[in-house]
Amino acid sequence: MSDRKKPLVIVTRKLPDVIETRMMELFEPRLNISDAPMDRAGLAAAMAEADVLVPTVTDRIDAELIKGAGEQLKVIASFGTGVDHIDIHAARERGIAVTNTPGVLTEDTADMTMALILAVARRLVEGEALVRSGEWTGWSPTGMLGHRLYGKRLGIIGMGRIGRAVARRARGFGLSIHYHNRRRVREETEAELEATYWDSLDQMLARMDIISVNCPHTPATYHLLSPRRLALMPRHAILVNTSRGEVVDEKTLARVLERGEIAGAGLDVFEHEPAVSPKLLKLPNVVLLPHMGSATLEGRIDMGEKVIINIRTWVDGHTPPDIVLETEF
Ligand code: 8YV
């Protein structure tokens, strides 16, 4: 830290008021009240000056920016769980600690996953649009038919905290739980969730009614749902993604949806956010959300509190609790 009494903490986006107020009490923060995203030059200037940078998913902190950071920059305390926007390796080489906010957005993101599964299977958005259009002519035995969730098979890709929270909810809806993960989860967890492990993602994809993407985006999961794998999904299947757009080949996904090679999709994340494949925008069988899986006031406050704890622990000379290890990615 420079010889200022309180660390200069530069926050790239507007955070909930209570978090910003607490930061004012604890640190010397530079807040972004207008919430205008920082461009690359703005980020470089911030990193040249800050003791601590608090970025979000909208800031791409690559190796070049890290190389250009001032000597005083010691912590990148990201507001969010995913850290694929930060070059962890480059940060470690420069001796900059990277922290994130795991755990506190698990339940909200799992809720959103279920909301998307329900919305796609039961055609919520189409139904709502019909009512609003004024063209609804009344109930009909064959009108707005969707598909029953009860008794169907859900395949979860990534059985971490969020994957498991999705599984718990899905069981309440009568779905049977299947999963693919780098590692098989503990026996007790499998038993609790009555979950079936698939070592082969290909095999699982070919047999599920619903697929939910809940793994992080890493070099190993980039386009995990490749054209070949998307082609393995049955025609009646739906795909839901509340993780990262990069895990799915979006261009191919739009094509298979357009051709009816899978039945529908619910997407909260996109490969090139905020851009969305124009093809997807035209399709009725997809529900598209603006990356709002963790967007609850409570969740965002909890995330901010985690950021504060991480910074405060470092200020006190200890290792922040949510330090991201390079080996995890
Ligand atoms: C966050 C997310 O809102 O935490 C994550 O990884 O994807 C989102 O829910 C966002 O990343 C904040 O930076």
mmCIF file of C-alpha atoms and ligand atoms in Angstrom:
data_model
loop_
_atom_site.group_PDB
_atom_site.id
_atom_site.type_symbol
_atom_site.label_atom_id
_atom_site.label_comp_id
_atom_site.label_asym_id
_atom_site.label_seq_id
_atom_site.Cartn_x
_atom_site.Cartn_y
_atom_site.Cartn_z
ATOM 1 C CA MET A 1 0.000 0.000 0.000
ATOM 2 C CA SER A 2 1.188 3.572 -0.618
ATOM 3 C CA ASP A 3 1.781 5.686 2.518
ATOM 4 C CA ARG A 4 -1.794 6.975 2.556
ATOM 5 C CA LYS A 5 -3.596 5.974 5.730
ATOM 6 C CA LYS A 6 -6.512 4.399 3.974
ATOM 7 C CA PRO A 7 -6.145 2.419 0.741
ATOM 8 C CA LEU A 8 -7.258 4.041 -2.486
ATOM 9 C CA VAL A 9 -9.993 1.709 -3.681
ATOM 10 C CA ILE A 10 -11.210 2.364 -7.210
ATOM 11 C CA VAL A 11 -14.632 0.872 -7.916
ATOM 12 C CA THR A 12 -15.435 0.555 -11.609
ATOM 13 C CA ARG A 13 -19.259 0.465 -11.388
ATOM 14 C CA LYS A 14 -22.028 1.807 -9.162
ATOM 15 C CA LEU A 15 -22.601 -0.541 -6.205
ATOM 16 C CA PRO A 16 -25.588 -0.629 -3.805
ATOM 17 C CA ASP A 17 -25.712 2.516 -1.632
ATOM 18 C CA VAL A 18 -25.060 0.709 1.663
ATOM 19 C CA ILE A 19 -21.901 -0.815 0.243
ATOM 20 C CA GLU A 20 -20.622 2.478 -1.088
ATOM 21 C CA THR A 21 -21.363 4.180 2.241
ATOM 22 C CA ARG A 22 -19.457 1.494 4.145
ATOM 23 C CA MET A 23 -16.571 1.843 1.740
ATOM 24 C CA MET A 24 -16.532 5.602 2.415
ATOM 25 C CA GLU A 25 -16.192 4.832 6.130
ATOM 26 C CA LEU A 26 -13.444 2.247 5.741
ATOM 27 C CA PHE A 27 -11.353 3.184 2.743
ATOM 28 C CA GLU A 28 -10.531 6.047 0.455
ATOM 29 C CA PRO A 29 -12.823 4.921 -2.331
ATOM 30 C CA ARG A 30 -13.274 6.412 -5.742
ATOM 31 C CA LEU A 31 -16.835 5.507 -6.649
ATOM 32 C CA ASN A 32 -18.566 5.498 -9.996
ATOM 33 C CA ILE A 33 -21.870 7.144 -9.161
ATOM 34 C CA SER A 34 -22.886 7.510 -12.826
ATOM 35 C CA ASP A 35 -22.258 3.752 -13.426
ATOM 36 C CA ALA A 36 -20.788 4.463 -16.871
ATOM 37 C CA PRO A 37 -18.547 1.454 -17.664
ATOM 38 C CA MET A 38 -14.835 2.300 -17.764
ATOM 39 C CA ASP A 39 -13.083 2.000 -21.102
ATOM 40 C CA ARG A 40 -9.645 0.437 -21.406
ATOM 41 C CA ALA A 41 -7.843 3.749 -20.918
ATOM 42 C CA GLY A 42 -9.926 4.419 -17.811
ATOM 43 C CA LEU A 43 -9.064 1.004 -16.422
ATOM 44 C CA ALA A 44 -5.376 1.498 -17.159
ATOM 45 C CA ALA A 45 -5.447 4.880 -15.378
ATOM 46 C CA ALA A 46 -7.257 3.348 -12.410
ATOM 47 C CA MET A 47 -4.757 0.499 -12.181
ATOM 48 C CA ALA A 48 -1.856 2.941 -12.340
ATOM 49 C CA GLU A 49 -3.132 4.658 -9.219
ATOM 50 C CA ALA A 50 -5.277 2.340 -7.075
ATOM 51 C CA ASP A 51 -4.121 0.205 -4.165
ATOM 52 C CA VAL A 52 -7.198 -1.920 -4.710
ATOM 53 C CA LEU A 53 -9.308 -2.238 -7.851
ATOM 54 C CA VAL A 54 -12.926 -3.401 -7.580
ATOM 55 C CA PRO A 55 -13.957 -4.489 -11.082
ATOM 56 C CA THR A 56 -16.976 -6.418 -12.302
ATOM 57 C CA VAL A 57 -17.689 -8.817 -15.133
ATOM 58 C CA THR A 58 -17.876 -5.858 -17.537
ATOM 59 C CA ASP A 59 -14.162 -5.034 -17.077
ATOM 60 C CA ARG A 60 -11.683 -7.109 -19.066
ATOM 61 C CA ILE A 61 -8.489 -7.112 -16.991
ATOM 62 C CA ASP A 62 -6.013 -8.790 -19.321
ATOM 63 C CA ALA A 63 -2.285 -9.445 -19.023
ATOM 64 C CA GLU A 64 -1.355 -6.189 -20.735
ATOM 65 C CA LEU A 65 -3.390 -4.079 -18.318
ATOM 66 C CA ILE A 66 -1.924 -5.989 -15.381
ATOM 67 C CA LYS A 67 1.583 -5.458 -16.731
ATOM 68 C CA GLY A 68 0.937 -1.718 -16.885
ATOM 69 C CA ALA A 69 -0.450 -1.533 -13.325
ATOM 70 C CA GLY A 70 1.325 0.600 -10.742
ATOM 71 C CA GLU A 71 3.517 -1.067 -8.124
ATOM 72 C CA GLN A 72 1.032 -0.052 -5.433
ATOM 73 C CA LEU A 73 -1.802 -2.189 -6.883
ATOM 74 C CA LYS A 74 -1.965 -5.185 -4.581
ATOM 75 C CA VAL A 75 -5.529 -6.464 -4.726
ATOM 76 C CA ILE A 76 -8.130 -6.911 -7.432
ATOM 77 C CA ALA A 77 -11.289 -7.501 -5.389
ATOM 78 C CA SER A 78 -13.782 -8.466 -8.047
ATOM 79 C CA PHE A 79 -17.491 -7.929 -7.452
ATOM 80 C CA GLY A 80 -18.793 -11.303 -8.647
ATOM 81 C CA THR A 81 -17.994 -14.988 -8.560
ATOM 82 C CA GLY A 82 -16.792 -15.676 -12.098
ATOM 83 C CA VAL A 83 -13.229 -14.476 -12.677
ATOM 84 C CA ASP A 84 -12.904 -15.233 -16.377
ATOM 85 C CA HIS A 85 -12.610 -11.490 -17.068
ATOM 86 C CA ILE A 86 -9.317 -11.349 -15.143
ATOM 87 C CA ASP A 87 -6.000 -12.885 -16.197
ATOM 88 C CA ILE A 88 -5.313 -14.683 -12.901
ATOM 89 C CA HIS A 89 -1.943 -15.966 -14.057
ATOM 90 C CA ALA A 90 -0.683 -12.487 -15.000
ATOM 91 C CA ALA A 91 -1.952 -11.125 -11.665
ATOM 92 C CA ARG A 92 -0.113 -13.803 -9.724
ATOM 93 C CA GLU A 93 3.099 -13.107 -11.628
ATOM 94 C CA ARG A 94 2.806 -9.454 -10.624
ATOM 95 C CA GLY A 95 2.048 -10.355 -7.004
ATOM 96 C CA ILE A 96 -1.505 -9.002 -7.176
ATOM 97 C CA ALA A 97 -4.083 -10.951 -5.165
ATOM 98 C CA VAL A 98 -7.401 -11.589 -6.923
ATOM 99 C CA THR A 99 -10.524 -12.171 -4.836
ATOM 100 C CA ASN A 100 -14.139 -12.931 -5.759
ATOM 101 C CA THR A 101 -17.503 -13.297 -4.000
ATOM 102 C CA PRO A 102 -18.450 -16.993 -3.982
ATOM 103 C CA GLY A 103 -21.444 -18.457 -2.159
ATOM 104 C CA VAL A 104 -23.644 -15.410 -1.784
ATOM 105 C CA LEU A 105 -25.229 -15.534 -5.226
ATOM 106 C CA THR A 106 -25.784 -19.276 -5.306
ATOM 107 C CA GLU A 107 -29.464 -19.334 -4.351
ATOM 108 C CA ASP A 108 -30.434 -16.360 -6.535
ATOM 109 C CA THR A 109 -28.725 -17.814 -9.585
ATOM 110 C CA ALA A 110 -30.324 -21.217 -8.954
ATOM 111 C CA ASP A 111 -33.729 -19.495 -8.710
ATOM 112 C CA MET A 112 -33.107 -17.853 -12.051
ATOM 113 C CA THR A 113 -32.124 -21.175 -13.579
ATOM 114 C CA MET A 114 -35.433 -22.692 -12.462
ATOM 115 C CA ALA A 115 -37.290 -19.601 -13.677
ATOM 116 C CA LEU A 116 -35.783 -20.073 -17.129
ATOM 117 C CA ILE A 117 -36.514 -23.802 -17.191
ATOM 118 C CA LEU A 118 -40.148 -23.082 -16.315
ATOM 119 C CA ALA A 119 -40.389 -20.116 -18.677
ATOM 120 C CA VAL A 120 -39.182 -22.124 -21.660
ATOM 121 C CA ALA A 121 -41.031 -25.372 -20.922
ATOM 122 C CA ARG A 122 -44.323 -23.606 -20.144
ATOM 123 C CA ARG A 123 -43.978 -20.771 -22.705
ATOM 124 C CA LEU A 124 -44.375 -17.980 -20.163
ATOM 125 C CA VAL A 125 -43.033 -15.194 -22.328
ATOM 126 C CA GLU A 126 -45.124 -16.171 -25.351
ATOM 127 C CA GLY A 127 -48.229 -16.412 -23.182
ATOM 128 C CA GLU A 128 -47.610 -13.054 -21.592
ATOM 129 C CA ALA A 129 -47.052 -11.435 -24.969
ATOM 130 C CA LEU A 130 -50.326 -12.915 -26.213
ATOM 131 C CA VAL A 131 -52.296 -11.357 -23.359
ATOM 132 C CA ARG A 132 -50.602 -7.983 -23.772
ATOM 133 C CA SER A 133 -51.175 -8.003 -27.524
ATOM 134 C CA GLY A 134 -54.933 -7.948 -26.958
ATOM 135 C CA GLU A 135 -55.213 -10.842 -29.420
ATOM 136 C CA TRP A 136 -56.026 -13.529 -26.884
ATOM 137 C CA THR A 137 -59.419 -14.924 -27.821
ATOM 138 C CA GLY A 138 -59.885 -17.005 -24.662
ATOM 139 C CA TRP A 139 -59.051 -20.431 -23.271
ATOM 140 C CA SER A 140 -58.703 -23.335 -25.630
ATOM 141 C CA PRO A 141 -57.975 -27.034 -24.981
ATOM 142 C CA THR A 142 -55.012 -26.937 -27.317
ATOM 143 C CA GLY A 143 -53.891 -23.355 -26.826
ATOM 144 C CA MET A 144 -50.376 -22.482 -25.604
ATOM 145 C CA LEU A 145 -49.357 -26.058 -24.926
ATOM 146 C CA GLY A 146 -45.960 -26.446 -23.379
ATOM 147 C CA HIS A 147 -44.338 -29.468 -21.762
ATOM 148 C CA ARG A 148 -44.627 -30.965 -18.279
ATOM 149 C CA LEU A 149 -41.543 -30.772 -16.087
ATOM 150 C CA TYR A 150 -42.598 -33.467 -13.629
ATOM 151 C CA GLY A 151 -40.852 -36.746 -14.362
ATOM 152 C CA LYS A 152 -38.379 -35.310 -16.870
ATOM 153 C CA ARG A 153 -34.580 -35.621 -16.750
ATOM 154 C CA LEU A 154 -32.380 -32.639 -15.963
ATOM 155 C CA GLY A 155 -28.692 -32.813 -16.860
ATOM 156 C CA ILE A 156 -26.571 -30.321 -14.936
ATOM 157 C CA ILE A 157 -23.194 -29.411 -16.371
ATOM 158 C CA GLY A 158 -21.047 -28.293 -13.425
ATOM 159 C CA MET A 159 -22.050 -29.607 -10.010
ATOM 160 C CA GLY A 160 -20.545 -26.834 -7.908
ATOM 161 C CA ARG A 161 -22.499 -24.705 -5.443
ATOM 162 C CA ILE A 162 -24.941 -23.384 -8.037
ATOM 163 C CA GLY A 163 -25.376 -26.745 -9.778
ATOM 164 C CA ARG A 164 -26.255 -28.364 -6.469
ATOM 165 C CA ALA A 165 -28.691 -25.567 -5.574
ATOM 166 C CA VAL A 166 -30.381 -26.073 -8.966
ATOM 167 C CA ALA A 167 -30.574 -29.826 -8.281
ATOM 168 C CA ARG A 168 -32.252 -29.254 -4.896
ATOM 169 C CA ARG A 169 -34.899 -27.023 -6.456
ATOM 170 C CA ALA A 170 -35.414 -29.281 -9.459
ATOM 171 C CA ARG A 171 -36.143 -32.256 -7.225
ATOM 172 C CA GLY A 172 -39.054 -30.305 -5.792
ATOM 173 C CA PHE A 173 -40.440 -30.056 -9.317
ATOM 174 C CA GLY A 174 -40.192 -33.818 -9.775
ATOM 175 C CA LEU A 175 -37.229 -33.753 -12.131
ATOM 176 C CA SER A 176 -34.640 -36.510 -11.919
ATOM 177 C CA ILE A 177 -31.112 -35.235 -11.497
ATOM 178 C CA HIS A 178 -28.169 -36.115 -13.708
ATOM 179 C CA TYR A 179 -24.843 -34.349 -13.841
ATOM 180 C CA HIS A 180 -21.478 -34.097 -15.489
ATOM 181 C CA ASN A 181 -18.580 -32.553 -13.605
ATOM 182 C CA ARG A 182 -14.795 -32.568 -13.764
ATOM 183 C CA ARG A 183 -14.897 -34.644 -10.614
ATOM 184 C CA ARG A 184 -17.621 -36.848 -9.244
ATOM 185 C CA VAL A 185 -19.180 -35.212 -6.151
ATOM 186 C CA ARG A 186 -19.174 -36.879 -2.748
ATOM 187 C CA GLU A 187 -21.296 -39.950 -2.260
ATOM 188 C CA GLU A 188 -23.437 -38.206 0.389
ATOM 189 C CA THR A 189 -24.200 -35.371 -2.019
ATOM 190 C CA GLU A 190 -25.116 -37.776 -4.790
ATOM 191 C CA ALA A 191 -27.357 -39.669 -2.367
ATOM 192 C CA GLU A 192 -28.997 -36.485 -1.045
ATOM 193 C CA LEU A 193 -29.779 -35.281 -4.563
ATOM 194 C CA GLU A 194 -30.422 -38.754 -5.959
ATOM 195 C CA ALA A 195 -28.111 -37.616 -8.704
ATOM 196 C CA THR A 196 -26.723 -39.803 -11.478
ATOM 197 C CA TYR A 197 -23.150 -39.055 -12.520
ATOM 198 C CA TRP A 198 -22.171 -39.123 -16.175
ATOM 199 C CA ASP A 199 -18.477 -39.345 -16.834
ATOM 200 C CA SER A 200 -19.244 -38.788 -20.504
ATOM 201 C CA LEU A 201 -20.843 -35.417 -21.255
ATOM 202 C CA ASP A 202 -21.682 -36.682 -24.748
ATOM 203 C CA GLN A 203 -23.667 -39.593 -23.352
ATOM 204 C CA MET A 204 -25.533 -37.367 -20.921
ATOM 205 C CA LEU A 205 -26.407 -34.756 -23.549
ATOM 206 C CA ALA A 206 -27.969 -37.379 -25.781
ATOM 207 C CA ARG A 207 -30.350 -38.558 -23.062
ATOM 208 C CA MET A 208 -31.604 -35.479 -21.216
ATOM 209 C CA ASP A 209 -34.829 -33.498 -21.568
ATOM 210 C CA ILE A 210 -33.296 -30.365 -20.066
ATOM 211 C CA ILE A 211 -29.670 -29.276 -19.880
ATOM 212 C CA SER A 212 -28.539 -26.599 -17.438
ATOM 213 C CA VAL A 213 -25.094 -25.016 -17.778
ATOM 214 C CA ASN A 214 -23.673 -24.221 -14.336
ATOM 215 C CA CYS A 215 -19.924 -24.537 -14.777
ATOM 216 C CA PRO A 216 -17.486 -21.611 -14.848
ATOM 217 C CA HIS A 217 -15.955 -20.366 -18.085
ATOM 218 C CA THR A 218 -12.332 -21.507 -18.224
ATOM 219 C CA PRO A 219 -10.062 -22.438 -21.139
ATOM 220 C CA ALA A 220 -11.302 -26.021 -20.620
ATOM 221 C CA THR A 221 -15.007 -25.116 -20.811
ATOM 222 C CA TYR A 222 -14.850 -22.620 -23.692
ATOM 223 C CA HIS A 223 -17.396 -23.884 -26.275
ATOM 224 C CA LEU A 224 -17.875 -27.031 -24.221
ATOM 225 C CA LEU A 225 -21.223 -27.138 -25.999
ATOM 226 C CA SER A 226 -19.632 -27.259 -29.424
ATOM 227 C CA PRO A 227 -21.481 -27.870 -32.714
ATOM 228 C CA ARG A 228 -20.804 -31.596 -32.348
ATOM 229 C CA ARG A 229 -22.165 -31.734 -28.799
ATOM 230 C CA LEU A 230 -25.206 -29.545 -29.520
ATOM 231 C CA ALA A 231 -26.056 -31.994 -32.282
ATOM 232 C CA LEU A 232 -26.190 -34.797 -29.707
ATOM 233 C CA MET A 233 -29.131 -33.218 -27.859
ATOM 234 C CA PRO A 234 -32.551 -34.700 -28.660
ATOM 235 C CA ARG A 235 -35.024 -32.591 -30.635
ATOM 236 C CA HIS A 236 -37.378 -32.184 -27.677
ATOM 237 C CA ALA A 237 -34.617 -30.976 -25.313
ATOM 238 C CA ILE A 238 -34.197 -27.486 -23.915
ATOM 239 C CA LEU A 239 -30.980 -25.760 -22.876
ATOM 240 C CA VAL A 240 -30.656 -23.235 -20.067
ATOM 241 C CA ASN A 241 -27.527 -21.188 -19.400
ATOM 242 C CA THR A 242 -27.075 -18.945 -16.357
ATOM 243 C CA SER A 243 -23.291 -19.366 -16.237
ATOM 244 C CA ARG A 244 -21.251 -17.814 -19.038
ATOM 245 C CA GLY A 245 -22.108 -17.404 -22.698
ATOM 246 C CA GLU A 246 -18.676 -18.592 -23.774
ATOM 247 C CA VAL A 247 -19.428 -22.146 -22.612
ATOM 248 C CA VAL A 248 -21.901 -22.528 -25.497
ATOM 249 C CA ASP A 249 -21.161 -21.932 -29.178
ATOM 250 C CA GLU A 250 -23.859 -19.257 -29.526
ATOM 251 C CA LYS A 251 -23.843 -19.094 -33.312
ATOM 252 C CA THR A 252 -24.448 -22.821 -33.571
ATOM 253 C CA LEU A 253 -27.024 -22.747 -30.785
ATOM 254 C CA ALA A 254 -29.026 -20.126 -32.706
ATOM 255 C CA ARG A 255 -28.846 -22.328 -35.800
ATOM 256 C CA VAL A 256 -30.003 -25.534 -34.093
ATOM 257 C CA LEU A 257 -32.867 -23.641 -32.433
ATOM 258 C CA GLU A 258 -33.889 -22.071 -35.712
ATOM 259 C CA ARG A 259 -33.924 -25.473 -37.418
ATOM 260 C CA GLY A 260 -35.881 -27.052 -34.575
ATOM 261 C CA GLU A 261 -33.031 -29.443 -33.788
ATOM 262 C CA ILE A 262 -33.634 -28.676 -30.119
ATOM 263 C CA ALA A 263 -36.919 -27.391 -28.698
ATOM 264 C CA GLY A 264 -35.950 -24.229 -26.859
ATOM 265 C CA ALA A 265 -33.462 -22.315 -24.758
ATOM 266 C CA GLY A 266 -33.380 -19.990 -21.780
ATOM 267 C CA LEU A 267 -30.325 -17.753 -21.782
ATOM 268 C CA ASP A 268 -29.227 -15.287 -19.133
ATOM 269 C CA VAL A 269 -25.703 -14.966 -20.554
ATOM 270 C CA PHE A 270 -24.243 -14.504 -24.027
ATOM 271 C CA GLU A 271 -20.958 -15.064 -25.735
ATOM 272 C CA HIS A 272 -20.351 -11.415 -26.641
ATOM 273 C CA GLU A 273 -22.327 -9.466 -24.022
ATOM 274 C CA PRO A 274 -24.096 -7.146 -24.337
ATOM 275 C CA ALA A 275 -24.413 -8.235 -27.995
ATOM 276 C CA VAL A 276 -26.833 -11.095 -28.634
ATOM 277 C CA SER A 277 -26.887 -13.194 -31.790
ATOM 278 C CA PRO A 278 -29.512 -11.483 -34.033
ATOM 279 C CA LYS A 279 -30.907 -14.900 -34.932
ATOM 280 C CA LEU A 280 -31.756 -15.610 -31.281
ATOM 281 C CA LEU A 281 -33.685 -12.342 -31.038
ATOM 282 C CA LYS A 282 -36.091 -13.537 -33.707
ATOM 283 C CA LEU A 283 -36.872 -16.958 -32.241
ATOM 284 C CA PRO A 284 -40.090 -17.520 -30.249
ATOM 285 C CA ASN A 285 -38.787 -20.625 -28.469
ATOM 286 C CA VAL A 286 -36.054 -18.828 -26.535
ATOM 287 C CA VAL A 287 -36.227 -16.695 -23.415
ATOM 288 C CA LEU A 288 -33.474 -14.090 -23.246
ATOM 289 C CA LEU A 289 -32.456 -12.243 -20.081
ATOM 290 C CA PRO A 290 -29.822 -9.523 -19.569
ATOM 291 C CA HIS A 291 -27.362 -11.382 -17.278
ATOM 292 C CA MET A 292 -29.532 -10.979 -14.179
ATOM 293 C CA GLY A 293 -28.990 -14.309 -12.401
ATOM 294 C CA SER A 294 -27.631 -12.654 -9.259
ATOM 295 C CA ALA A 295 -29.654 -9.469 -9.635
ATOM 296 C CA THR A 296 -31.402 -9.266 -6.292
ATOM 297 C CA LEU A 297 -30.826 -6.354 -3.951
ATOM 298 C CA GLU A 298 -29.939 -8.800 -1.183
ATOM 299 C CA GLY A 299 -27.497 -10.663 -3.398
ATOM 300 C CA ARG A 300 -25.737 -7.547 -4.605
ATOM 301 C CA ILE A 301 -25.410 -6.250 -1.029
ATOM 302 C CA ASP A 302 -23.973 -9.606 0.088
ATOM 303 C CA MET A 303 -21.530 -9.486 -2.816
ATOM 304 C CA GLY A 304 -20.468 -5.969 -1.819
ATOM 305 C CA GLU A 305 -19.967 -7.076 1.771
ATOM 306 C CA LYS A 306 -17.723 -9.879 0.579
ATOM 307 C CA VAL A 307 -15.684 -7.380 -1.418
ATOM 308 C CA ILE A 308 -15.317 -5.211 1.689
ATOM 309 C CA ILE A 309 -14.273 -8.170 3.859
ATOM 310 C CA ASN A 310 -11.685 -9.201 1.297
ATOM 311 C CA ILE A 311 -10.197 -5.710 1.152
ATOM 312 C CA ARG A 312 -10.374 -5.186 4.907
ATOM 313 C CA THR A 313 -8.639 -8.494 5.625
ATOM 314 C CA TRP A 314 -5.829 -7.517 3.298
ATOM 315 C CA VAL A 315 -5.558 -4.064 4.908
ATOM 316 C CA ASP A 316 -5.199 -5.828 8.264
ATOM 317 C CA GLY A 317 -2.299 -7.835 6.900
ATOM 318 C CA HIS A 318 -4.060 -11.170 6.464
ATOM 319 C CA THR A 319 -4.873 -13.320 3.452
ATOM 320 C CA PRO A 320 -8.319 -12.378 2.112
ATOM 321 C CA PRO A 321 -10.826 -15.220 2.555
ATOM 322 C CA ASP A 322 -11.905 -15.378 -1.079
ATOM 323 C CA ILE A 323 -8.543 -15.381 -2.749
ATOM 324 C CA VAL A 324 -8.726 -17.035 -6.196
ATOM 325 C CA LEU A 325 -6.017 -19.597 -6.751
ATOM 326 C CA GLU A 326 -4.684 -20.062 -10.232
ATOM 327 C CA THR A 327 -4.962 -23.817 -9.867
ATOM 328 C CA GLU A 328 -8.745 -23.548 -9.625
ATOM 329 C CA PHE A 329 -8.896 -22.413 -13.245
HETATM 330 C C1 8YV B 1 -22.514 -11.009 -11.438
HETATM 331 C C2 8YV B 1 -21.960 -13.316 -12.309
HETATM 332 O O1 8YV B 1 -23.583 -10.149 -11.372
HETATM 333 O O2 8YV B 1 -20.830 -13.342 -10.233
HETATM 334 C C3 8YV B 1 -20.866 -13.719 -11.377
HETATM 335 O O3 8YV B 1 -19.994 -14.497 -11.829
HETATM 336 O O4 8YV B 1 -22.060 -13.804 -13.348
HETATM 337 C C4 8YV B 1 -22.987 -12.290 -12.032
HETATM 338 O O5 8YV B 1 -24.025 -12.883 -11.338
HETATM 339 C C5 8YV B 1 -21.416 -10.344 -12.196
HETATM 340 O O6 8YV B 1 -20.419 -11.212 -12.553
HETATM 341 C C6 8YV B 1 -20.827 -9.219 -11.394
HETATM 342 O O7 8YV B 1 -19.523 -8.916 -11.763
#
